[in-house]
Amino acid sequence: MSQENAGVLPAVPVLVIGGSLVGLSAAMFLAARGVGCMVVERHPGSSPHPRARGVTQRTLEMFDTAGLRNLPEIPSSFPKLRRVRTEAMVATPIEEIDWTPAGAVRPPPAPSTPRSPHTGAAVAQDQLEPLLRQRALELGATLCLGTELVRFEDREDGILAWLKDSQGITRTVRASYLIGCDGNLSLVREALGITRQGIGVLQVMRSVLFRAELERFRGGIGQWEIQQPDLEAFLAGYGDGRWVLMFRDDIDRDEAALEGAIQRAIGMPVPVEIITTGRWELTALIADHFKKGRVFLAGDAAHTLPPNRGGYGANTGIADAFNLGWKLAAVLSGQSKVSLLESYEEERKPIAWMRFQQIFARPDYARYADDALRETPLLDPIAVELGELYRSSIIEDSSSELPLARCPEEWRGQPGTRAPHRVVMRDGTAISTLDLYGAGWVLVSSSESWCQAATQIRERIGIPLSPINLRAVLGQDDGTLVEQDLGISDQGASLVRPDGVIAWRSSETDGTVETLERAMKVVAQPALSKSPHAHSHDRRRNTV
Ligand SMILES: Cc1cc2nc3c(=O)[nH]c(=O)nc-3n(C[C@H](O)[C@H](O)[C@H](O)COP(=O)(O)OP(=O)(O)OC[C@H]3O[C@@H](n4cnc5c(N)ncnc54)[C@H](O)[C@@H]3O)c2cc1C
C-alpha cells in the first residue's frame, strides 16, 4: 500500500539520481574523494539490453583515479574498427564507411610515444555497470536500487527529495547537492524547467538482442550497415556471443519476424536465440544549463549525443561526472568556495556542443542536420578524445581564440588541457606521468623555490598542494622530457588540478608563495580568501 512520507532517510552530502553508467561513475568518483553520496536508481539492476560498449582511453584514465582498473583492453595491435555497407554479414561488402573520411583531417605525425597508458576497452554496459556499482560500494557510496525520485525541492538550506521504493513507500532525504544523471527524459531537468537545444528526435529505432555464433564471419569487420530492399539495419556484436540488430524503422515485429530478419541480415541460416528487444529514440539535444542552484545535470540528462564511433554518449557523461567530482569534494570539504562549482557548466557545456558538431559534420549523421554542419572542420578523433581544452574562469590563459580541441602533443602544456601522458621511471619503476596526478592539487617543477612555495601555500589558503620536483623525482632525462611536454623550462612551474587538467603555468624563474597564492586564488577558489558573494555554506564540511 502506498504511504506518503513513511520516514526520513539519513542526510547525505550528494544525492545522485540515476544509477546507470554516469550516475554510478559520479558516485564512484565522489566516494573516491571521500564524499558521502547516495545513488537512487529506479530499476533493481542493469537493463538486460545493453547499449554502450566502447569505453575510451580517457574514461579508463579517469577510472584509474578511482582504483577501477584492469578492464579488458583492446590490444594496440588491433586494426581500427571497420564499418561496412553490405547486403548481409556474409556478403561481399559494398563499401567501407569511415567515421572520419580519409584525408578530412591531417593529423600530425604519430608521436613516438603512446598518448595514453590505455588503448580503450569494449565492455557491454550491463557488464560495466556491476563493476562501477561494486567499486562505488567499496569506496563507501550508498546505492538505493529499485527506488525512484518522485520530486525534490532546492531549498535555501539544501535539497529535500522524496524517494519511492518498490513497495510504494515514500521517504524523504536531505542533501547538500543533487546530481541528475537520470537520462534523456530527466525528471530533474524537467522539474527545473531547463530547456534544450539541438535536433530532437532523429529516428525511432527498434532493436533485437540475440545470441549466435557469428565470430567466424567477422573478417576483421566490427559493424555492418545492412542494406536490402526491405531491410535497413545495423548489426554489431558485444564480443561475448551477444549481437544486436538495430532496425532503422519503428515496426513492432513478432518473434518469427525478428528471427527472419536476423537470418537475412546474417545472410545464411544460423541458430539464434533471441534475448530481448528494445525501442530507442535517438536524439541530439543539449540542455541550456548544466547547473541550477544546488542541482547539476550530467550525462544524457545534460546532453544526448547519438551513438557514434567516438563513443561520445556515455563517455562524455562520465567525463562530466569526473569534472564535477573533485569540485564538489573541494567545496564540501570546506577547501574551496561554492563559486568553484560555476565552472562545471562553463567547462562541460562547450565540450558537449563541440562533440555534437563533430557528430553532425560527419557523413554518418550530416543529413539529420540538413547538412548545416558539413562545413564544420573535422577534428582528429584523438584530439576530441585526449586534447580537449577547457576555457573557463578558473583556467588561466585559455583564450577564446584557442580551438576547443587539438592533438594532445600540440598543446605543450596549455592551461585547460589534460596534463599529457609519458612513461617515466620513478624509483626504478616505469609509471605514467598521469599517476602523478589525480589525488589532489600538484605543482610540477624542477625548481626548488617553486616546490618550497607549494609546501608553504597550505597555511595561507587551506588547500594542500603537493610539489613534484621533476628532475629530483624522475631524474634529469625524464624530468627534462616532462618539462618539454608541459611547455616549461627547468625554472618554470605547472599547476595541475585534481582531475589532471593543467590550470596554470609560469615561466618565472623564482617561485614565490605570493605568485602561487595569486594563481591558486583564481584556479582553486580557496574558501580562506572568501569573496563577499560566497554562500553561507562555503566552509561546510562533508556533512549536511
Ligand atoms: C543503441 C545505443 C548504443 C550506444 N552505444 C554507445 C557506446 O558504444 N558508447 C557510448 O559512449 N555511448 C553509447 N550509447 C549512449 C549511452 O548508452 C548513453 O549515453 C548512456 O547510457 C547515458 O548514460 P546516463 O547514465 O547518462 O543515462 P541512462 O543510461 O539513460 O541512465 C539513466 C538512469 O536513470 C534512471 N532514472 C531515470 N529517472 C529516474 C528517477 N526519477 N528515479 C530514479 N532513477 C531514475 C533510469 O532508470 C536509468 O537507469 C549508446 C546508446 C544507444 C541507444
XYZ file of C-alpha atoms and ligand atoms in Angstrom:
597
model
C 0.000 0.000 0.000
C 1.320 3.429 -0.899
C 2.258 5.592 2.069
C 3.063 9.264 1.826
C 6.385 10.024 3.547
C 6.803 6.954 5.722
C 10.111 8.185 7.076
C 13.256 10.202 6.750
C 16.482 8.732 5.450
C 19.851 9.858 6.868
C 21.051 13.028 5.146
C 23.798 12.739 2.522
C 26.182 15.330 1.117
C 25.368 14.403 -2.502
C 22.276 12.703 -3.885
C 22.772 11.129 -7.315
C 19.630 10.360 -9.304
C 20.083 7.544 -11.834
C 22.299 4.505 -11.383
C 23.362 3.816 -14.952
C 26.857 4.464 -16.336
C 27.015 8.152 -15.444
C 25.304 8.057 -12.036
C 27.441 5.127 -10.903
C 30.597 6.824 -12.184
C 29.629 10.005 -10.313
C 29.177 8.016 -7.111
C 32.496 6.233 -7.600
C 34.407 9.477 -8.282
C 32.782 11.232 -5.320
C 33.334 8.325 -2.944
C 36.961 8.041 -4.095
C 37.428 11.615 -2.873
C 35.764 10.860 0.444
C 32.418 12.471 -0.354
C 29.368 10.716 1.049
C 26.786 10.083 -1.640
C 23.679 8.052 -2.353
C 22.621 6.782 -5.768
C 18.896 6.404 -6.388
C 18.008 4.097 -9.282
C 14.507 3.162 -10.311
C 15.468 -0.322 -11.574
C 16.765 -3.167 -9.413
C 19.833 -3.644 -11.649
C 21.163 -3.138 -15.160
C 18.966 -3.228 -18.217
C 19.135 -6.641 -19.938
C 19.554 -4.765 -23.213
C 22.996 -3.161 -23.144
C 23.567 -0.015 -25.186
C 27.099 1.361 -24.831
C 30.099 -0.844 -25.374
C 33.013 1.445 -26.229
C 34.997 2.668 -23.220
C 37.501 5.279 -24.344
C 41.104 5.804 -23.295
C 40.276 8.953 -21.346
C 37.463 7.211 -19.492
C 39.877 4.468 -18.469
C 42.331 7.126 -17.242
C 39.535 8.582 -15.107
C 38.583 5.153 -13.779
C 42.239 4.652 -12.745
C 41.997 7.571 -10.314
C 39.161 5.780 -8.503
C 41.000 2.458 -8.475
C 38.805 0.812 -11.114
C 41.484 -0.873 -13.173
C 42.084 -3.967 -15.238
C 39.208 -3.685 -17.665
C 39.995 -5.894 -20.664
C 41.620 -3.516 -23.141
C 41.675 -3.627 -26.902
C 45.192 -4.764 -27.927
C 47.091 -1.853 -29.509
C 47.911 -4.150 -32.433
C 44.187 -4.425 -33.254
C 43.220 -2.762 -36.531
C 40.799 0.155 -36.203
C 37.097 -0.608 -36.018
C 35.811 -1.182 -39.555
C 32.228 -0.485 -40.575
C 30.906 -1.637 -43.951
C 27.769 -1.214 -46.002
C 26.665 -4.624 -47.195
C 23.693 -6.684 -48.189
C 24.408 -9.179 -45.424
C 27.135 -10.013 -42.948
C 28.498 -12.871 -45.061
C 28.162 -10.992 -48.369
C 30.986 -9.068 -50.011
C 30.838 -5.503 -48.611
C 29.576 -2.780 -50.944
C 31.807 -0.160 -49.322
C 33.799 0.697 -46.212
C 32.365 3.595 -44.194
C 34.944 5.598 -42.294
C 33.922 7.632 -39.255
C 36.328 10.329 -40.336
C 36.571 10.327 -44.149
C 40.070 9.665 -45.429
C 42.017 12.913 -45.894
C 39.462 15.009 -43.976
C 41.929 15.686 -41.190
C 45.667 15.819 -41.480
C 46.903 14.692 -38.082
C 50.490 15.457 -37.128
C 52.914 12.556 -37.492
C 52.140 9.896 -34.904
C 54.149 10.624 -31.784
C 56.916 8.174 -30.955
C 55.374 7.508 -27.548
C 51.751 6.449 -26.891
C 49.390 9.270 -25.928
C 47.689 7.333 -23.144
C 48.541 4.407 -20.882
C 45.323 2.879 -22.196
C 44.083 1.644 -25.537
C 40.354 1.657 -24.716
C 38.035 -1.210 -23.844
C 34.966 -2.842 -25.281
C 32.731 -3.798 -22.359
C 28.978 -4.103 -22.663
C 27.048 -1.661 -20.483
C 25.471 -4.460 -18.428
C 28.954 -5.769 -17.621
C 30.493 -2.383 -16.854
C 27.700 -1.215 -14.557
C 28.217 -4.028 -11.998
C 31.945 -3.154 -11.857
C 31.105 0.512 -11.216
C 28.485 -0.460 -8.638
C 30.934 -2.690 -6.788
C 33.714 -0.068 -6.786
C 31.355 2.701 -5.657
C 30.178 0.489 -2.777
C 33.762 -0.444 -1.816
C 34.599 3.249 -1.619
C 31.635 3.948 0.659
C 28.805 5.129 -1.612
C 25.244 4.081 -0.775
C 23.094 2.540 -3.512
C 19.317 2.711 -3.335
C 18.136 0.422 -6.132
C 14.503 -0.145 -7.066
C 13.828 3.369 -5.789
C 12.535 6.346 -7.688
C 12.913 10.077 -7.222
C 9.358 11.402 -7.175
C 10.051 15.080 -6.592
C 12.546 17.394 -4.947
C 12.894 20.937 -3.689
C 16.018 23.065 -3.844
C 15.637 24.974 -0.598
C 17.721 27.698 0.969
C 19.412 25.177 3.278
C 19.798 22.282 0.837
C 17.937 19.711 -1.199
C 14.883 17.848 0.065
C 13.954 14.837 -2.078
C 11.049 12.389 -1.991
C 12.027 8.796 -2.860
C 9.547 5.989 -3.511
C 10.708 2.403 -3.146
C 9.409 -0.698 -4.940
C 6.819 -1.265 -2.161
C 5.364 2.145 -2.889
C 6.725 3.591 0.337
C 7.912 7.183 0.121
C 10.699 8.592 2.290
C 12.482 11.904 2.268
C 16.179 12.586 2.244
C 18.173 15.781 2.625
C 21.326 16.554 0.697
C 23.654 19.472 0.111
C 23.720 18.842 -3.642
C 21.845 16.777 -6.189
C 23.172 15.432 -9.488
C 20.595 14.461 -12.093
C 22.056 11.510 -14.015
C 18.562 10.378 -14.886
C 18.920 10.179 -18.638
C 17.287 11.720 -21.668
C 13.851 12.115 -20.082
C 15.364 13.543 -16.877
C 12.760 14.394 -14.264
C 15.404 16.545 -12.568
C 15.936 18.656 -15.682
C 12.199 18.947 -16.370
C 11.434 19.917 -12.763
C 13.948 22.738 -13.017
C 12.397 23.904 -16.284
C 15.715 23.653 -18.109
C 15.123 23.681 -21.844
C 17.270 22.015 -24.532
C 18.559 22.914 -27.980
C 19.581 20.636 -30.813
C 17.960 18.329 -33.312
C 15.392 16.483 -31.216
C 14.342 13.002 -32.269
C 16.479 11.873 -35.220
C 14.926 8.495 -35.553
C 12.944 5.917 -33.626
C 14.667 2.552 -33.847
C 13.773 -0.981 -32.830
C 16.429 -3.471 -31.835
C 16.758 -7.149 -31.099
C 19.483 -8.573 -28.880
C 20.338 -12.176 -29.687
C 22.914 -14.872 -29.132
C 24.579 -16.595 -32.089
C 27.989 -17.902 -33.111
C 28.989 -15.304 -35.647
C 32.614 -14.538 -34.763
C 33.821 -16.710 -37.660
C 32.063 -14.373 -40.134
C 33.702 -11.183 -38.829
C 36.558 -10.990 -41.331
C 38.108 -8.077 -39.435
C 34.873 -6.062 -39.546
C 33.191 -4.643 -36.450
C 29.914 -3.153 -37.673
C 27.640 -3.856 -40.634
C 25.128 -1.460 -42.196
C 22.693 -3.942 -43.729
C 21.036 -2.709 -46.896
C 18.333 -4.793 -48.543
C 15.218 -3.578 -50.374
C 13.001 -4.054 -47.289
C 15.575 -4.337 -44.519
C 17.733 -1.449 -43.350
C 19.501 -2.257 -40.125
C 22.740 -2.041 -38.235
C 24.475 -5.175 -36.920
C 27.160 -5.215 -34.226
C 28.467 -7.592 -31.580
C 29.163 -7.230 -27.859
C 32.141 -9.588 -28.016
C 30.537 -12.153 -25.711
C 28.350 -14.094 -28.133
C 25.617 -11.433 -27.991
C 24.737 -9.406 -31.061
C 22.361 -6.564 -31.713
C 20.409 -5.845 -34.872
C 19.078 -2.282 -34.872
C 16.279 -1.670 -37.356
C 16.090 1.723 -38.980
C 12.316 1.654 -38.620
C 9.727 1.574 -35.859
C 7.971 -1.690 -36.806
C 6.840 -3.965 -33.970
C 7.938 -7.462 -35.180
C 6.875 -10.727 -33.581
C 9.452 -13.396 -32.728
C 9.217 -15.148 -36.116
C 9.677 -11.863 -37.974
C 12.617 -10.946 -35.761
C 14.314 -14.281 -36.376
C 13.688 -13.980 -40.111
C 15.241 -10.508 -40.163
C 18.284 -11.700 -38.212
C 18.849 -14.598 -40.641
C 18.574 -12.241 -43.611
C 20.981 -9.780 -42.046
C 23.490 -12.572 -41.488
C 22.899 -13.922 -44.986
C 22.675 -17.597 -44.131
C 20.741 -19.802 -41.683
C 22.425 -19.824 -38.265
C 20.894 -20.911 -34.937
C 19.944 -17.802 -32.961
C 18.497 -17.278 -29.510
C 16.555 -14.060 -29.038
C 17.318 -12.429 -25.667
C 15.305 -9.229 -25.666
C 14.115 -6.331 -27.784
C 14.296 -2.559 -27.451
C 12.867 0.650 -28.826
C 15.075 3.742 -28.854
C 14.531 7.374 -29.614
C 17.787 8.718 -30.997
C 18.009 12.361 -30.025
C 20.659 15.041 -30.120
C 19.807 17.688 -27.548
C 21.868 19.792 -25.184
C 20.496 21.407 -22.035
C 20.676 25.189 -21.845
C 22.056 24.880 -18.331
C 24.025 22.112 -16.631
C 23.558 23.666 -13.190
C 20.800 25.469 -11.368
C 21.172 26.285 -7.670
C 22.398 23.182 -5.890
C 21.416 20.863 -8.725
C 23.641 19.626 -11.563
C 22.864 17.685 -14.708
C 25.296 15.084 -16.047
C 25.271 12.514 -18.836
C 22.220 12.109 -21.066
C 20.227 14.375 -18.744
C 22.537 17.206 -19.858
C 23.243 16.110 -23.439
C 22.065 13.285 -25.629
C 24.572 12.545 -28.372
C 23.596 9.761 -30.781
C 25.742 6.606 -30.841
C 28.820 7.172 -32.961
C 32.225 5.706 -33.385
C 33.785 8.179 -30.994
C 31.728 6.749 -28.113
C 30.551 10.256 -27.213
C 27.372 9.144 -25.423
C 28.318 7.529 -22.159
C 31.954 8.645 -22.225
C 31.019 12.343 -22.375
C 28.725 11.825 -19.402
C 31.402 10.027 -17.404
C 33.717 12.976 -18.074
C 31.002 15.310 -16.706
C 30.935 13.283 -13.509
C 34.720 13.361 -13.267
C 34.798 17.146 -13.714
C 32.129 17.637 -11.056
C 33.534 15.080 -8.591
C 36.637 16.966 -7.479
C 34.824 20.308 -7.427
C 32.058 19.050 -5.123
C 34.703 17.376 -2.938
C 36.632 20.662 -2.709
C 33.529 22.661 -1.760
C 32.078 20.100 0.644
C 35.422 19.703 2.449
C 35.497 23.455 3.023
C 38.633 23.980 0.910
C 37.002 25.874 -1.970
C 34.217 28.406 -2.278
C 30.918 27.451 -3.886
C 31.879 29.708 -6.787
C 34.147 26.863 -7.958
C 31.004 24.957 -8.953
C 30.056 27.539 -11.585
C 32.956 26.290 -13.694
C 31.201 22.935 -14.199
C 28.836 24.310 -16.814
C 31.478 26.683 -18.204
C 33.732 23.714 -18.899
C 31.376 20.913 -19.846
C 28.729 22.626 -21.984
C 31.113 23.784 -24.743
C 32.577 20.278 -24.872
C 29.109 18.772 -25.358
C 28.429 21.236 -28.200
C 31.799 20.595 -29.813
C 31.103 16.847 -29.806
C 27.608 17.472 -31.144
C 29.096 19.448 -34.052
C 31.694 16.778 -34.752
C 28.948 14.144 -34.985
C 26.759 16.107 -37.389
C 29.669 17.301 -39.502
C 30.407 13.666 -40.401
C 28.718 11.725 -43.213
C 27.035 9.257 -40.779
C 24.798 11.999 -39.376
C 25.119 15.091 -41.633
C 21.693 14.542 -43.255
C 19.932 14.835 -39.875
C 21.299 18.383 -39.544
C 20.240 19.252 -43.104
C 23.951 19.302 -43.906
C 24.189 22.588 -41.938
C 27.299 21.415 -40.121
C 29.028 19.765 -43.055
C 31.397 22.726 -43.339
C 32.483 22.421 -39.700
C 36.177 21.490 -39.760
C 36.539 17.864 -38.747
C 38.800 17.167 -35.813
C 41.060 14.184 -35.491
C 39.211 11.807 -33.109
C 42.319 11.679 -30.895
C 42.029 15.472 -30.441
C 38.460 15.094 -29.178
C 39.482 12.168 -27.016
C 42.677 13.418 -25.366
C 43.179 17.008 -26.479
C 40.123 18.973 -25.366
C 40.525 22.462 -23.897
C 38.572 23.908 -21.007
C 38.112 27.667 -21.351
C 36.662 28.788 -18.044
C 37.014 31.418 -15.361
C 39.189 29.064 -13.292
C 41.727 28.412 -16.049
C 44.443 30.991 -16.606
C 45.353 31.941 -20.162
C 42.894 29.756 -22.047
C 41.900 32.393 -24.554
C 38.679 32.050 -26.512
C 40.856 32.317 -29.635
C 42.161 28.818 -29.000
C 40.410 25.824 -30.591
C 38.401 23.553 -28.290
C 40.493 20.523 -29.261
C 43.845 19.673 -30.792
C 46.039 16.611 -30.912
C 47.386 16.350 -27.372
C 51.083 16.737 -28.262
C 50.314 20.055 -29.995
C 49.199 21.717 -26.770
C 52.574 21.576 -24.993
C 51.183 22.160 -21.534
C 48.500 24.735 -22.414
C 46.395 25.503 -19.304
C 42.924 23.988 -19.731
C 44.193 20.777 -21.329
C 44.877 17.357 -19.842
C 48.421 17.024 -18.491
C 49.973 14.674 -21.042
C 50.957 11.062 -20.579
C 54.533 9.884 -20.826
C 56.131 6.741 -19.446
C 58.835 7.743 -16.937
C 60.943 5.979 -14.333
C 60.330 6.664 -10.657
C 62.336 4.741 -8.041
C 63.280 2.186 -10.686
C 59.663 1.569 -11.740
C 58.065 2.617 -15.020
C 54.981 4.762 -14.388
C 52.753 7.048 -16.410
C 53.046 10.739 -15.632
C 49.268 10.548 -15.162
C 49.979 8.551 -11.980
C 51.482 11.733 -10.520
C 48.088 13.448 -10.651
C 44.553 12.663 -9.586
C 44.614 12.713 -5.787
C 44.781 16.487 -5.258
C 46.475 19.658 -6.463
C 50.019 19.152 -7.751
C 52.735 21.673 -8.563
C 55.185 20.284 -11.108
C 58.550 21.984 -11.374
C 62.262 21.293 -11.299
C 62.867 24.464 -9.334
C 63.397 24.190 -5.592
C 61.945 27.680 -4.979
C 58.631 26.722 -6.622
C 58.491 23.428 -4.724
C 59.102 25.217 -1.425
C 56.415 27.777 -2.236
C 53.997 24.894 -2.863
C 54.600 23.379 0.569
C 54.009 26.756 2.225
C 50.771 27.532 0.438
C 48.534 25.296 2.549
C 48.849 27.565 5.571
C 47.783 30.566 3.541
C 44.847 29.148 1.588
C 43.947 25.916 3.366
C 44.420 23.779 0.265
C 47.244 21.238 0.179
C 49.424 21.459 -2.912
C 51.875 18.598 -3.454
C 55.116 19.636 -5.108
C 56.811 17.272 -7.531
C 60.377 18.186 -8.237
C 60.579 16.674 -11.703
C 64.310 16.220 -12.084
C 64.751 15.102 -8.473
C 61.905 12.552 -8.668
C 62.195 11.366 -12.278
C 65.863 12.035 -12.987
C 67.480 14.507 -15.362
C 66.411 12.870 -18.651
C 62.782 12.051 -17.910
C 62.413 15.278 -15.947
C 63.572 17.294 -18.968
C 61.156 15.476 -21.282
C 58.229 16.138 -18.966
C 59.202 19.830 -18.769
C 59.068 19.924 -22.571
C 55.665 18.203 -22.597
C 54.395 20.828 -20.148
C 55.979 23.721 -22.019
C 58.048 24.908 -19.035
C 61.778 25.381 -18.516
C 63.702 23.878 -15.619
C 62.866 27.086 -13.732
C 59.157 27.193 -14.581
C 56.176 25.531 -12.918
C 52.886 23.960 -13.917
C 49.848 23.615 -11.675
C 47.728 20.502 -12.194
C 44.173 20.162 -10.846
C 42.842 17.048 -9.091
C 41.278 15.979 -12.412
C 44.659 16.034 -14.163
C 43.912 19.243 -16.069
C 46.599 21.935 -16.197
C 45.202 25.051 -14.505
C 48.108 27.486 -14.742
C 51.803 27.645 -15.532
C 54.626 30.106 -15.063
C 57.939 30.772 -16.685
C 59.053 32.970 -13.796
C 62.388 31.772 -12.519
C 61.871 32.500 -8.858
C 58.840 30.821 -7.493
C 57.333 32.736 -4.614
C 54.480 31.821 -2.387
C 52.807 35.133 -3.301
C 52.751 34.287 -7.023
C 51.418 30.850 -6.297
C 48.795 32.218 -3.949
C 47.593 34.636 -6.640
C 47.257 31.752 -9.088
C 45.532 29.431 -6.628
C 43.001 32.124 -5.743
C 41.812 32.027 -9.343
C 42.082 28.344 -10.186
C 41.131 26.717 -6.853
C 38.827 29.412 -5.386
C 40.078 28.838 -1.821
C 37.495 29.365 0.894
C 40.062 31.029 3.169
C 40.113 34.016 0.828
C 36.353 34.180 0.740
C 34.729 36.729 -1.534
C 31.786 38.766 -0.150
C 29.446 36.905 -2.553
C 30.236 33.457 -1.220
C 27.251 31.481 0.096
C 26.867 30.734 3.744
C 27.764 27.053 3.377
C 31.186 27.804 1.862
C 33.068 26.300 4.740
C 30.679 23.419 5.293
C 32.434 20.135 5.962
C 31.465 16.922 4.280
C 28.203 16.692 6.181
C 24.753 18.157 5.913
C 21.865 1.639 -29.156
C 22.801 2.529 -28.405
C 24.166 2.260 -28.397
C 25.040 3.084 -27.703
N 26.395 2.836 -27.703
C 27.240 3.646 -27.040
C 28.668 3.411 -26.998
O 29.174 2.420 -27.531
N 29.455 4.269 -26.301
C 28.935 5.341 -25.634
O 29.694 6.107 -25.019
N 27.597 5.573 -25.614
C 26.750 4.764 -26.305
N 25.399 5.000 -26.277
C 24.879 6.096 -25.465
C 24.833 5.659 -23.994
O 24.122 4.464 -23.848
C 24.198 6.735 -23.163
O 24.817 7.965 -23.444
C 24.407 6.418 -21.679
O 23.716 5.255 -21.298
C 23.914 7.571 -20.835
O 24.101 7.238 -19.512
P 23.331 8.019 -18.374
O 23.754 7.354 -17.105
O 23.545 9.478 -18.541
O 21.787 7.810 -18.687
P 20.938 6.467 -18.814
O 21.782 5.329 -19.240
O 19.753 6.791 -19.619
O 20.517 6.178 -17.331
C 19.595 6.963 -16.625
C 19.193 6.161 -15.411
O 18.374 6.951 -14.566
C 17.322 6.163 -14.067
N 16.214 7.071 -13.720
C 15.549 7.895 -14.560
N 14.646 8.609 -13.867
C 14.750 8.220 -12.573
C 14.056 8.598 -11.376
N 13.105 9.527 -11.362
N 14.414 7.998 -10.220
C 15.393 7.052 -10.211
N 16.064 6.648 -11.315
C 15.741 7.238 -12.472
C 16.993 5.218 -15.204
O 16.337 4.055 -14.743
C 18.375 4.923 -15.776
O 18.973 3.799 -15.189
C 24.520 4.189 -26.974
C 23.134 4.436 -26.972
C 22.282 3.628 -27.686
C 20.807 3.914 -27.666
